[in-house]
Amino acid sequence: MRKLKITGYGISLPKNKVIFNEQIRYRISAEENQLSLLVEACEKALISAKIKIEDIDCIVAACAVGVQPIPCTAALVHEKIAKGLDIPALDINTTCTSFITAFDTMSYLIEAGRYENILIVAGDVSSLALNPKQKESYELFSDGAAAFIISKTIENKGIICSAQKTWSEAAHTTEIRGGLTNFLPNNFNENTKEEYMFDMNGKAVLALSLKKLPKMMDEFLKENEISVEDIDMLIPHQASVAMPVIMAKLNIPVEKYINLVSEYGNMVSASVPLTLCLALENKKIKSGDRVFLMGTAAGLTTNMLYIKI
Amino acid sequence: MRKLKITGYGISLPKNKVIFNEQIRYRISAEENQLSLLVEACEKALISAKIKIEDIDCIVAACAVGVQPIPCTAALVHEKIAKGLDIPALDINTTCTSFITAFDTMSYLIEAGRYENILIVAGDVSSLALNPKQKESYELFSDGAAAFIISKTIENKGIICSAQKTWSEAAHTTEIRGGLTNFLPNNFNENTKEEYMFDMNGKAVLALSLKKLPKMMDEFLKENEISVEDIDMLIPHQASVAMPVIMAKLNIPVEKYINLVSEYGNMVSASVPLTLCLALENKKIKSGDRVFLMGTAAGLTTNMLYIKI
């Protein structure tokens, strides 16, 4: 076990909501932006952990899309919450599962004694890039952010096991093609504008997930000698309303996973940490529980992380 | 020491060169792009390591600017070199020092036994975003890519110590502000086009570097009981023609560091790995040498990494 514990967490939800077929989706207002959500989530996490920013040893931004091409998003968060300090800041990105990848990766640095307290913040404002013509994604995604502070501990808590796989045959099933070097901003015009918008082939993602996930899950459980009964709660990425289909295929009973797609939508990188925050707040997860974080992301990447809270 | 060894490396230089005041700068041609450079560097690294892609356990893209906002750059590299395989792919970003941060971070996962062979690729095509009006950066930057394969070893080789610091008071001294959520592509027009271009205040970066680096270096050497005499070669980020000023301030004699700014320019994330590749190729660095990687990046972030090769 890579020993660590969650010492603080916080979420940031935008002011505006929209409703599509009774499904609630969050949208930033004119006064909000990606950075303001990330900063609010971090500030709440610091309050919740009852530690000062001076006690944080590393700031990791784990967003799908950044605030600016340069510098990295973590440096811009740093400027708002840690200006004048010399805390290292870096970004880790696997799109929707960036939080799990960052949590997984940085746990090794806690285990090895490099850092004691790490602040990981995830958040996206996909509403800025949604295509009204693509109803499937337009009515699914939400804006939001969530932050966690993970800390060294001597208690019997931490990451029991984790895995990541990327299947790039689906690299183009979820994309924003324009904005960086592949398709530059200066190509923007009325004819090309959809290149800069979110473009998802949900059916293809679901089909590949249904093909790949059961085998990966099966191997992960076997290799690590875990049975579904051992898992107290599974936090899936809130990918879509098809989540129950995938959970059924993985033999996860409905009381063992949290589905908030109707209430929050798919918050991209914020979905997993926000769902985990709410579960901790609402005592659906308590100290000592064995929690399974799982998500699929553009790539197609899948992360699994099994943790004793 | 976090044991690992470099088992392969490769570089990719674009076809086109331009010369400003006898300084050579590389520029991608119409047939090249960021992804093609990254892929070429990876393919060369695999050949150099004499291993197949199937033996790679993780692909990390360590670029300053990505290929697309979604998916992450590593997934797009994966599609070109590992399609059909399930190797995990992720991005790690601290702008110009992304390679050092990725090397540093992923070394813990090798040390802990999570992965045996990791492919790290860095590369940028800043020429696409340079502002001809800003001569200082327009005549400094180059396009290029470099890849390394780092592997588990039982030999007495690896990372002896490393450090990173971020000083966000300089978060806006090196920027590309437009293209992502802060300033969307759909704001692009003749009046705003410079927001999407590289914008550097080189004097401010140099001033802060001269203020912060000597203290960080001093502490790093003291804490880890290293003297400058122990270092066989220092590979600095090829930040600018002012490199000798900083090296002098750090008391690094001219024969102990590699300065290729005239020959290659500042290749953003590719500068450190490309310089390291060339030094290995030209036997300026050989097995057993103690090498110091160092760089400053937008953020302002500084990385130091001391490795026995």
Coordinates of C-alpha atoms in Angstrom, one line a residue:
Chain A
M1 CA 0.0 0.0 0.0
R2 CA 1.2 3.5 -0.9
K3 CA 0.4 5.1 2.4
L4 CA -1.4 8.5 2.3
K5 CA -4.6 10.0 3.5
I6 CA -7.1 12.6 2.2
T7 CA -6.7 15.6 4.6
G8 CA -8.9 18.1 2.7
Y9 CA -11.2 18.5 -0.2
G10 CA -13.4 21.2 -1.8
I11 CA -15.6 21.7 -4.8
S12 CA -16.6 24.7 -6.9
L13 CA -19.9 24.8 -8.8
P14 CA -20.7 27.6 -11.1
K15 CA -23.6 29.9 -10.4
N16 CA -25.7 29.0 -13.4
K17 CA -27.7 25.9 -14.1
V18 CA -29.5 24.7 -17.1
I19 CA -31.9 21.8 -17.4
F20 CA -32.3 19.4 -20.3
N21 CA -35.0 16.7 -19.8
E22 CA -34.8 17.0 -16.1
Q23 CA -31.0 16.6 -16.1
I24 CA -29.2 19.5 -14.3
R25 CA -26.1 20.9 -16.0
Y26 CA -23.8 23.6 -14.6
R27 CA -22.6 26.6 -16.6
I28 CA -20.1 29.3 -15.7
S29 CA -21.5 32.8 -15.5
A30 CA -19.9 35.9 -17.0
E31 CA -18.0 36.5 -13.7
E32 CA -16.6 33.0 -13.5
N33 CA -14.0 31.2 -15.5
Q34 CA -11.9 28.0 -15.3
L35 CA -9.3 29.6 -13.1
S36 CA -11.8 31.0 -10.6
L37 CA -13.4 27.6 -10.2
L38 CA -10.0 25.9 -9.7
V39 CA -9.0 28.5 -7.1
E40 CA -12.3 28.3 -5.2
A41 CA -11.9 24.5 -5.0
C42 CA -8.3 24.8 -3.7
E43 CA -9.3 27.4 -1.1
K44 CA -12.1 25.2 0.2
A45 CA -9.7 22.2 0.3
L46 CA -7.2 24.2 2.3
I47 CA -9.9 25.3 4.8
S48 CA -11.2 21.7 5.0
A49 CA -7.7 20.4 5.7
K50 CA -7.1 23.1 8.3
I51 CA -3.7 23.7 6.8
K52 CA -2.1 26.8 5.3
I53 CA -0.9 27.0 1.8
E54 CA 2.7 27.2 3.2
D55 CA 2.3 23.6 4.3
I56 CA 1.6 22.4 0.7
D57 CA 4.7 20.9 -0.9
C58 CA 3.4 20.6 -4.5
I59 CA 0.4 22.0 -6.6
V60 CA -0.8 19.7 -9.3
A61 CA -3.4 20.8 -11.9
A62 CA -5.2 17.9 -13.4
C63 CA -7.5 19.4 -15.9
A64 CA -8.4 18.1 -19.4
V65 CA -8.1 21.5 -21.0
G66 CA -5.8 24.2 -19.7
V67 CA -6.4 27.8 -18.9
Q68 CA -3.6 29.0 -21.3
P69 CA -1.2 27.2 -23.6
I70 CA 1.6 28.8 -21.6
P71 CA 2.3 28.7 -18.7
C72 CA 0.9 25.4 -17.3
T73 CA -2.4 25.7 -15.4
A74 CA -0.8 24.9 -12.0
A75 CA 1.4 28.0 -12.3
L76 CA -1.7 30.1 -12.8
V77 CA -3.4 28.5 -9.8
H78 CA -0.2 29.1 -7.8
E79 CA -0.3 32.8 -8.7
K80 CA -3.8 33.0 -7.1
I81 CA -3.1 31.0 -3.9
A82 CA 0.6 30.8 -3.4
K83 CA 2.2 34.0 -4.8
G84 CA 5.4 34.8 -3.1
L85 CA 6.0 31.1 -2.2
D86 CA 8.2 28.6 -4.1
I87 CA 5.9 25.6 -4.1
P88 CA 6.5 23.5 -7.3
A89 CA 3.6 23.5 -9.7
L90 CA 2.9 21.0 -12.5
D91 CA 0.2 19.7 -14.7
I92 CA -0.8 16.1 -15.3
N93 CA -3.2 15.3 -18.0
T94 CA -5.2 12.3 -19.2
T95 CA -8.3 14.3 -20.1
C96 CA -11.3 13.1 -18.0
T97 CA -9.2 10.9 -15.7
S98 CA -6.5 13.5 -15.1
F99 CA -7.4 13.5 -11.4
I100 CA -7.0 9.7 -11.0
T101 CA -3.7 9.8 -12.9
A102 CA -2.4 12.7 -10.8
F103 CA -3.5 11.0 -7.6
D104 CA -1.9 7.7 -8.7
T105 CA 1.3 9.2 -10.0
M106 CA 1.9 11.7 -7.1
S107 CA 1.2 9.0 -4.5
Y108 CA 4.6 7.5 -5.3
L109 CA 6.3 10.8 -4.4
I110 CA 4.5 10.9 -1.0
E111 CA 5.4 7.2 -0.4
A112 CA 9.1 8.0 -1.2
G113 CA 9.1 11.0 1.1
R114 CA 9.6 13.7 -1.6
Y115 CA 6.4 15.5 -0.6
E116 CA 4.2 15.4 2.5
N117 CA 1.2 17.4 1.4
I118 CA 0.1 17.7 -2.2
L119 CA -2.8 19.8 -3.5
I120 CA -4.4 18.3 -6.6
V121 CA -7.0 20.4 -8.4
A122 CA -9.1 19.3 -11.4
G123 CA -11.7 21.3 -13.3
D124 CA -13.0 22.2 -16.7
V125 CA -15.4 24.6 -18.3
S126 CA -16.5 22.5 -21.3
S127 CA -19.5 24.7 -21.8
L128 CA -17.2 27.2 -23.6
A129 CA -16.5 24.6 -26.3
L130 CA -19.7 22.7 -26.6
N131 CA -21.4 22.5 -30.0
P132 CA -25.1 23.2 -29.8
K133 CA -25.5 21.0 -32.9
Q134 CA -24.1 18.0 -31.1
K135 CA -27.0 17.5 -28.7
E136 CA -25.5 14.4 -27.1
S137 CA -22.5 16.3 -25.7
Y138 CA -24.2 19.7 -25.5
E139 CA -26.8 18.3 -23.0
L140 CA -24.4 16.1 -21.1
F141 CA -21.4 18.2 -20.0
S142 CA -21.2 20.6 -17.0
D143 CA -18.6 23.0 -15.7
G144 CA -17.0 22.5 -12.2
A145 CA -13.9 21.9 -10.2
A146 CA -12.8 19.9 -7.2
A147 CA -9.6 19.8 -5.2
F148 CA -8.0 17.3 -2.8
I149 CA -5.1 17.5 -0.4
I150 CA -3.4 14.2 0.0
S151 CA -0.9 13.7 2.8
K152 CA 1.7 11.4 4.2
T153 CA 0.4 9.2 7.0
I154 CA 1.5 6.5 9.3
E155 CA -2.1 5.2 9.5
N156 CA -3.1 2.1 7.5
K157 CA -4.6 4.1 4.7
G158 CA -3.6 4.7 1.1
I159 CA -3.6 3.4 -2.4
I160 CA -3.8 -0.4 -2.5
C161 CA -3.4 -0.8 -6.2
S162 CA -3.9 1.1 -9.4
A163 CA -3.7 0.7 -13.2
Q164 CA -4.0 2.7 -16.4
K165 CA -4.4 1.6 -20.0
T166 CA -4.7 3.7 -23.2
W167 CA -6.2 2.3 -26.4
S168 CA -5.4 4.8 -29.1
E169 CA -7.6 3.2 -31.7
A170 CA -10.2 5.5 -30.2
A171 CA -7.9 8.6 -30.0
H172 CA -10.3 10.6 -32.2
T173 CA -13.7 9.5 -30.7
T174 CA -13.5 12.4 -28.2
E175 CA -11.7 15.6 -29.3
I176 CA -11.2 19.3 -29.4
R177 CA -9.0 19.5 -32.5
G178 CA -8.4 23.2 -32.7
G179 CA -6.7 25.7 -30.5
L180 CA -3.1 24.4 -30.2
T181 CA -0.5 23.3 -32.8
N182 CA -2.6 20.8 -34.8
F183 CA -5.1 23.4 -35.8
L184 CA -4.1 26.9 -34.9
P185 CA -6.4 29.7 -33.5
N186 CA -5.6 31.8 -36.6
N187 CA -7.5 29.3 -38.7
F188 CA -10.6 30.2 -36.9
N189 CA -13.5 31.3 -39.1
E190 CA -17.2 30.6 -39.7
N191 CA -16.4 27.5 -41.7
T192 CA -13.8 26.0 -39.3
K193 CA -15.4 26.9 -36.0
E194 CA -16.6 23.4 -35.2
E195 CA -12.9 22.3 -35.2
Y196 CA -12.6 24.3 -32.0
M197 CA -15.6 22.7 -30.4
F198 CA -16.0 19.5 -28.3
D199 CA -16.7 16.6 -30.6
M200 CA -17.6 13.2 -29.2
N201 CA -18.8 10.0 -30.7
G202 CA -20.5 8.7 -27.6
K203 CA -21.6 5.4 -29.2
A204 CA -18.0 4.6 -30.3
V205 CA -16.7 5.4 -26.8
L206 CA -19.4 3.3 -25.2
A207 CA -18.8 0.4 -27.6
L208 CA -15.0 0.3 -26.9
S209 CA -15.5 0.8 -23.2
L210 CA -17.9 -2.2 -23.1
K211 CA -15.4 -4.2 -25.0
K212 CA -12.3 -3.3 -23.0
L213 CA -13.4 -2.5 -19.5
P214 CA -14.7 -5.9 -18.3
K215 CA -11.4 -7.6 -19.2
M216 CA -9.3 -4.9 -17.6
M217 CA -11.5 -4.9 -14.5
D218 CA -11.3 -8.7 -14.3
E219 CA -7.5 -8.7 -14.6
F220 CA -7.2 -5.9 -12.1
L221 CA -9.3 -7.6 -9.5
K222 CA -7.6 -11.0 -10.0
E223 CA -4.0 -9.6 -10.0
N224 CA -4.7 -7.7 -6.8
E225 CA -6.9 -10.4 -5.2
I226 CA -9.9 -8.1 -4.8
S227 CA -13.5 -9.3 -5.0
V228 CA -16.3 -6.9 -5.7
E229 CA -17.6 -7.7 -2.2
D230 CA -14.4 -6.0 -0.8
I231 CA -15.3 -2.7 -2.4
D232 CA -17.3 -0.4 -0.2
M233 CA -18.0 2.1 -2.9
L234 CA -17.1 2.6 -6.5
I235 CA -16.8 6.2 -7.8
P236 CA -17.0 6.1 -11.6
H237 CA -16.3 9.0 -13.9
Q238 CA -19.8 10.4 -14.6
A239 CA -19.3 9.8 -18.3
S240 CA -22.9 9.6 -19.5
V241 CA -26.4 8.3 -18.7
A242 CA -25.1 4.9 -20.0
M243 CA -23.1 4.4 -16.8
P244 CA -25.5 1.8 -15.4
V245 CA -25.0 -0.3 -18.6
I246 CA -21.2 -0.4 -18.0
M247 CA -21.6 -1.0 -14.2
A248 CA -24.0 -3.9 -15.0
K249 CA -21.4 -5.3 -17.4
L250 CA -18.8 -5.1 -14.7
N251 CA -21.1 -6.8 -12.2
I252 CA -21.2 -3.8 -9.9
P253 CA -24.5 -3.8 -8.0
V254 CA -26.3 -0.5 -8.1
E255 CA -25.8 0.2 -4.4
K256 CA -22.1 0.0 -4.8
Y257 CA -21.6 2.9 -7.2
I258 CA -22.5 6.6 -7.2
N259 CA -24.4 7.9 -10.2
L260 CA -24.9 11.7 -10.2
V261 CA -25.2 12.2 -14.0
S262 CA -28.7 13.6 -13.6
E263 CA -27.7 16.0 -10.9
Y264 CA -24.3 17.2 -12.2
G265 CA -23.6 15.9 -15.7
N266 CA -20.2 15.0 -17.0
M267 CA -17.8 17.5 -15.5
V268 CA -14.8 16.2 -17.5
S269 CA -11.7 16.1 -15.1
A270 CA -13.8 17.3 -12.1
S271 CA -16.3 14.4 -12.2
V272 CA -14.4 11.8 -10.2
P273 CA -13.0 14.2 -7.5
L274 CA -16.4 16.1 -7.2
T275 CA -18.3 12.8 -6.8
L276 CA -15.7 11.6 -4.2
C277 CA -16.0 15.0 -2.4
L278 CA -19.8 14.7 -2.2
A279 CA -19.6 11.1 -1.1
L280 CA -17.2 12.0 1.8
E281 CA -19.4 15.0 2.7
N282 CA -22.6 13.0 2.7
K283 CA -20.9 10.1 4.7
K284 CA -21.5 7.7 1.9
I285 CA -17.8 7.0 2.3
K286 CA -16.2 7.0 5.7
S287 CA -12.8 6.5 7.2
G288 CA -11.5 3.0 6.6
D289 CA -13.7 2.3 3.6
R290 CA -12.2 0.7 0.5
V291 CA -13.1 2.9 -2.5
F292 CA -12.6 2.2 -6.2
L293 CA -12.1 5.2 -8.5
M294 CA -12.6 4.4 -12.1
G295 CA -12.9 6.4 -15.3
T296 CA -12.6 6.4 -19.0
A297 CA -11.2 9.4 -20.8
A298 CA -10.4 10.6 -24.3
G299 CA -7.5 8.6 -25.5
L300 CA -9.2 6.2 -24.9
T301 CA -7.7 5.9 -21.5
T302 CA -9.0 4.0 -18.5
N303 CA -7.8 4.4 -14.9
M304 CA -8.6 2.2 -11.9
L305 CA -7.5 3.1 -8.4
Y306 CA -8.3 1.2 -5.3
I307 CA -7.8 3.1 -2.0
K308 CA -8.4 2.6 1.7
I309 CA -9.8 6.0 2.8
Chain B
M1 CA 19.4 7.0 -5.5
R2 CA 16.3 6.2 -7.6
K3 CA 17.9 3.6 -9.8
L4 CA 17.3 3.8 -13.5
K5 CA 19.3 4.0 -16.6
I6 CA 18.9 5.7 -20.0
T7 CA 18.5 2.8 -22.5
G8 CA 17.6 4.8 -25.6
Y9 CA 17.3 8.3 -27.0
G10 CA 16.5 10.0 -30.3
I11 CA 16.0 13.5 -31.7
S12 CA 14.0 15.0 -34.5
L13 CA 15.1 18.2 -36.2
P14 CA 12.9 19.9 -38.8
K15 CA 14.1 20.2 -42.3
N16 CA 14.2 24.0 -42.5
K17 CA 16.7 26.3 -40.9
V18 CA 16.8 30.1 -40.7
I19 CA 19.7 32.2 -39.6
F20 CA 19.6 35.4 -37.5
N21 CA 23.0 37.0 -36.8
E22 CA 24.8 33.7 -37.4
Q23 CA 22.4 32.0 -34.9
I24 CA 20.8 28.9 -36.4
R25 CA 17.1 28.3 -35.8
Y26 CA 15.0 25.3 -36.9
R27 CA 11.6 25.6 -38.4
I28 CA 9.1 22.9 -39.4
S29 CA 8.3 22.7 -43.1
A30 CA 4.8 22.3 -44.6
E31 CA 5.1 18.5 -44.4
E32 CA 6.1 18.5 -40.7
N33 CA 4.2 19.2 -37.5
Q34 CA 4.6 18.8 -33.8
L35 CA 3.2 15.3 -33.8
S36 CA 5.5 14.2 -36.7
L37 CA 8.6 15.4 -34.7
L38 CA 7.5 13.7 -31.5
V39 CA 6.9 10.4 -33.4
E40 CA 10.3 10.6 -35.2
A41 CA 12.1 11.2 -31.9
C42 CA 10.2 8.2 -30.3
E43 CA 11.0 5.9 -33.2
K44 CA 14.7 6.8 -33.0
A45 CA 14.7 6.2 -29.3
L46 CA 13.2 2.8 -29.7
I47 CA 15.8 1.9 -32.3
S48 CA 18.6 3.2 -30.1
A49 CA 17.3 1.2 -27.1
K50 CA 16.9 -1.9 -29.3
I51 CA 13.6 -2.6 -27.8
K52 CA 10.1 -2.9 -29.3
I53 CA 7.2 -0.7 -28.5
E54 CA 5.6 -3.7 -26.8
D55 CA 8.3 -3.5 -24.1
I56 CA 7.4 0.1 -23.2
D57 CA 5.2 0.3 -20.1
C58 CA 4.2 4.0 -20.2
I59 CA 4.3 6.8 -22.8
V60 CA 4.7 10.3 -21.4
A61 CA 4.5 13.4 -23.5
A62 CA 6.3 16.3 -21.8
C63 CA 5.7 19.2 -24.2
A64 CA 5.0 22.9 -23.3
V65 CA 2.1 23.2 -25.7
G66 CA 0.0 20.2 -26.8
V67 CA -1.0 19.0 -30.2
Q68 CA -4.8 19.3 -29.5
P69 CA -6.7 20.5 -26.4
I70 CA -8.3 17.0 -26.3
P71 CA -7.0 14.2 -26.1
C72 CA -3.7 14.6 -24.4
T73 CA -0.6 14.6 -26.6
A74 CA 0.7 11.3 -25.4
A75 CA -2.5 9.6 -26.6
L76 CA -1.9 11.0 -30.1
V77 CA 1.7 9.8 -30.0
H78 CA 0.4 6.4 -28.8
E79 CA -1.8 6.3 -31.9
K80 CA 1.2 6.6 -34.2
I81 CA 3.6 4.2 -32.4
A82 CA 1.5 1.9 -30.3
K83 CA -1.9 1.6 -31.9
G84 CA -3.5 -1.7 -30.9
L85 CA -1.5 -1.9 -27.6
D86 CA -2.8 -0.8 -24.2
I87 CA 0.3 1.1 -23.0
P88 CA -0.8 3.9 -20.6
A89 CA -0.3 7.5 -22.0
L90 CA -0.2 10.7 -20.0
D91 CA 1.1 14.3 -20.3
I92 CA 3.3 16.1 -17.7
N93 CA 3.7 19.8 -18.2
T94 CA 5.9 22.5 -16.7
T95 CA 6.4 24.3 -20.0
C96 CA 10.2 24.4 -20.9
T97 CA 11.2 22.0 -18.1
S98 CA 8.5 19.5 -18.8
F99 CA 11.1 16.9 -19.7
I100 CA 13.0 17.2 -16.4
T101 CA 9.7 17.2 -14.4
A102 CA 8.5 14.1 -16.3
F103 CA 11.9 12.3 -15.8
D104 CA 11.9 13.3 -12.1
T105 CA 8.3 12.3 -11.4
M106 CA 8.3 9.0 -13.4
S107 CA 11.6 7.9 -11.8
Y108 CA 9.6 7.2 -8.6
L109 CA 7.3 4.8 -10.6
I110 CA 10.3 2.9 -11.9
E111 CA 11.9 2.9 -8.4
A112 CA 8.6 1.5 -6.9
G113 CA 8.4 -1.2 -9.6
R114 CA 5.2 0.1 -11.3
Y115 CA 7.0 0.4 -14.7
E116 CA 10.2 -1.0 -16.1
N117 CA 10.6 1.0 -19.3
I118 CA 9.1 4.5 -19.8
L119 CA 9.2 6.5 -23.0
I120 CA 9.3 10.2 -22.4
V121 CA 9.0 12.5 -25.4
A122 CA 9.3 16.3 -25.4
G123 CA 8.9 18.7 -28.4
D124 CA 7.5 22.0 -29.4
V125 CA 6.9 23.9 -32.6
S126 CA 7.0 27.4 -31.2
S127 CA 7.6 28.9 -34.7
L128 CA 3.8 28.5 -35.2
A129 CA 3.2 31.0 -32.5
L130 CA 6.1 33.4 -32.7
N131 CA 5.4 37.1 -33.1
P132 CA 7.6 38.7 -35.8
K133 CA 7.3 42.0 -33.9
Q134 CA 8.9 40.5 -30.8
K135 CA 12.4 40.1 -32.2
E136 CA 13.9 38.8 -29.0
S137 CA 11.7 35.6 -29.0
Y138 CA 11.2 35.5 -32.8
E139 CA 15.0 35.1 -33.3
L140 CA 15.6 32.8 -30.4
F141 CA 13.2 29.9 -30.6
S142 CA 13.4 26.7 -32.7
D143 CA 11.3 23.7 -33.3
G144 CA 12.4 20.2 -32.4
A145 CA 11.8 17.1 -30.4
A146 CA 13.7 14.6 -28.3
A147 CA 12.8 11.3 -26.7
F148 CA 14.3 9.1 -24.0
I149 CA 13.7 5.6 -22.8
I150 CA 14.4 5.3 -19.1
S151 CA 14.5 1.8 -17.6
K152 CA 14.8 -0.1 -14.3
T153 CA 18.3 -1.2 -13.6
I154 CA 20.3 -3.0 -10.9
E155 CA 23.4 -1.0 -11.8
N156 CA 24.5 1.8 -9.6
K157 CA 22.9 4.5 -11.9
G158 CA 20.0 6.8 -11.5
I159 CA 18.7 10.0 -10.0
I160 CA 20.7 11.1 -7.0
C161 CA 18.5 14.0 -6.1
S162 CA 16.2 16.5 -7.7
A163 CA 14.1 19.6 -6.9
Q164 CA 11.6 21.9 -8.4
K165 CA 10.4 25.4 -7.4
T166 CA 7.7 27.6 -8.9
W167 CA 7.7 31.4 -8.4
S168 CA 4.4 32.6 -9.7
E169 CA 5.2 36.3 -9.4
A170 CA 6.6 35.8 -12.9
A171 CA 3.6 33.8 -14.2
H172 CA 2.9 36.3 -16.9
T173 CA 6.5 37.0 -18.1
T174 CA 6.3 34.1 -20.6
E175 CA 2.9 33.3 -22.1
I176 CA 0.7 32.2 -24.9
R177 CA -2.6 33.6 -23.5
G178 CA -5.0 32.6 -26.3
G179 CA -6.2 29.2 -27.6
L180 CA -7.7 27.6 -24.5
T181 CA -10.3 28.7 -21.9
N182 CA -8.8 32.0 -20.8
F183 CA -9.0 33.5 -24.3
L184 CA -11.0 31.3 -26.7
P185 CA -10.1 30.7 -30.4
N186 CA -13.4 32.3 -31.4
N187 CA -12.0 35.6 -30.1
F188 CA -9.4 35.5 -32.8
N189 CA -9.3 38.5 -35.2
E190 CA -6.8 41.0 -36.5
N191 CA -6.9 43.0 -33.3
T192 CA -6.5 40.1 -30.9
K193 CA -4.1 38.0 -32.9
E194 CA -1.1 38.8 -30.7
E195 CA -2.9 37.2 -27.7
Y196 CA -2.4 33.9 -29.5
M197 CA 1.3 34.4 -30.0
F198 CA 4.3 33.7 -27.8
D199 CA 5.0 36.7 -25.5
M200 CA 8.1 36.8 -23.4
N201 CA 9.6 39.5 -21.3
G202 CA 13.2 38.1 -21.4
K203 CA 14.6 40.7 -19.2
A204 CA 12.1 40.1 -16.4
V205 CA 12.8 36.3 -16.7
L206 CA 16.5 36.8 -16.6
A207 CA 16.3 39.2 -13.6
L208 CA 14.2 36.8 -11.6
S209 CA 16.4 33.9 -12.5
L210 CA 19.5 35.7 -11.4
K211 CA 17.8 36.6 -8.1
K212 CA 16.4 33.1 -7.4
L213 CA 18.7 30.5 -9.0
P214 CA 21.9 31.1 -7.0
K215 CA 20.1 30.6 -3.7
M216 CA 18.2 27.5 -5.0
M217 CA 21.4 26.0 -6.4
D218 CA 23.3 26.7 -3.2
E219 CA 20.7 25.0 -1.1
F220 CA 20.4 22.1 -3.5
L221 CA 24.1 21.5 -3.5
K222 CA 24.4 21.9 0.3
E223 CA 21.4 19.7 1.2
N224 CA 22.6 16.9 -1.1
E225 CA 26.3 17.3 -0.2
I226 CA 27.3 18.0 -3.8
S227 CA 30.2 20.2 -4.8
V228 CA 30.5 21.7 -8.3
E229 CA 33.6 19.6 -8.7
D230 CA 31.5 16.4 -8.4
I231 CA 29.5 17.4 -11.5
D232 CA 30.9 16.0 -14.7
M233 CA 28.6 18.0 -17.0
L234 CA 25.7 20.4 -16.6
I235 CA 22.9 20.5 -19.2
P236 CA 21.1 23.8 -18.9
H237 CA 17.8 24.6 -20.6
Q238 CA 19.0 26.5 -23.7
A239 CA 17.0 29.5 -22.6
S240 CA 18.8 32.4 -24.3
V241 CA 22.2 33.8 -25.2
A242 CA 22.4 35.1 -21.6
M243 CA 23.1 31.5 -20.4
P244 CA 26.8 32.2 -19.6
V245 CA 25.7 35.1 -17.4
I246 CA 23.6 32.7 -15.3
M247 CA 26.3 30.0 -15.3
A248 CA 28.9 32.5 -14.1
K249 CA 26.5 33.6 -11.3
L250 CA 26.2 29.9 -10.3
N251 CA 30.0 29.5 -10.4
I252 CA 29.8 26.8 -13.1
P253 CA 33.0 27.0 -15.2
V254 CA 32.5 27.2 -18.9
E255 CA 33.9 23.7 -19.6
K256 CA 31.3 22.2 -17.3
Y257 CA 28.2 23.2 -19.2
I258 CA 26.9 22.8 -22.7
N259 CA 25.8 25.9 -24.6
L260 CA 24.2 25.2 -28.0
V261 CA 22.0 28.3 -28.2
S262 CA 23.9 29.5 -31.3
E263 CA 23.5 26.1 -33.1
Y264 CA 19.9 25.2 -32.1
G265 CA 18.2 28.1 -30.3
N266 CA 15.7 27.6 -27.5
M267 CA 13.6 24.5 -28.4
V268 CA 11.2 25.0 -25.4
S269 CA 10.5 21.5 -23.9
A270 CA 13.0 19.8 -26.3
S271 CA 16.0 21.9 -25.3
V272 CA 17.2 19.9 -22.3
P273 CA 16.6 16.4 -23.7
L274 CA 18.0 17.3 -27.1
T275 CA 21.2 18.8 -25.6
L276 CA 21.5 15.6 -23.4
C277 CA 21.0 13.4 -26.5
L278 CA 23.7 15.2 -28.4
A279 CA 26.1 15.1 -25.4
L280 CA 25.6 11.3 -25.2
E281 CA 26.0 10.9 -28.9
N282 CA 29.2 13.0 -29.0
K283 CA 30.6 11.2 -25.9
K284 CA 30.7 14.5 -24.0
I285 CA 28.8 12.4 -21.4
K286 CA 29.7 8.8 -20.8
S287 CA 28.5 6.0 -18.6
G288 CA 29.2 6.7 -15.0
D289 CA 29.2 10.5 -15.4
R290 CA 27.3 12.7 -12.9
V291 CA 25.2 15.0 -14.9
F292 CA 23.2 18.0 -13.7
L293 CA 20.0 18.9 -15.7
M294 CA 18.8 22.4 -15.0
G295 CA 16.2 24.6 -16.5
T296 CA 13.9 27.6 -16.0
A297 CA 10.4 27.5 -17.5
A298 CA 7.4 29.8 -17.8
G299 CA 5.8 29.8 -14.4
L300 CA 8.5 30.8 -13.4
T301 CA 9.5 27.2 -12.6
T302 CA 13.0 25.9 -12.1
N303 CA 14.0 22.3 -12.1
M304 CA 17.3 20.7 -11.0
L305 CA 18.0 17.0 -11.4
Y306 CA 21.3 15.3 -10.6
I307 CA 21.8 11.9 -12.2
K308 CA 24.5 9.3 -12.5
I309 CA 24.4 8.1 -16.1

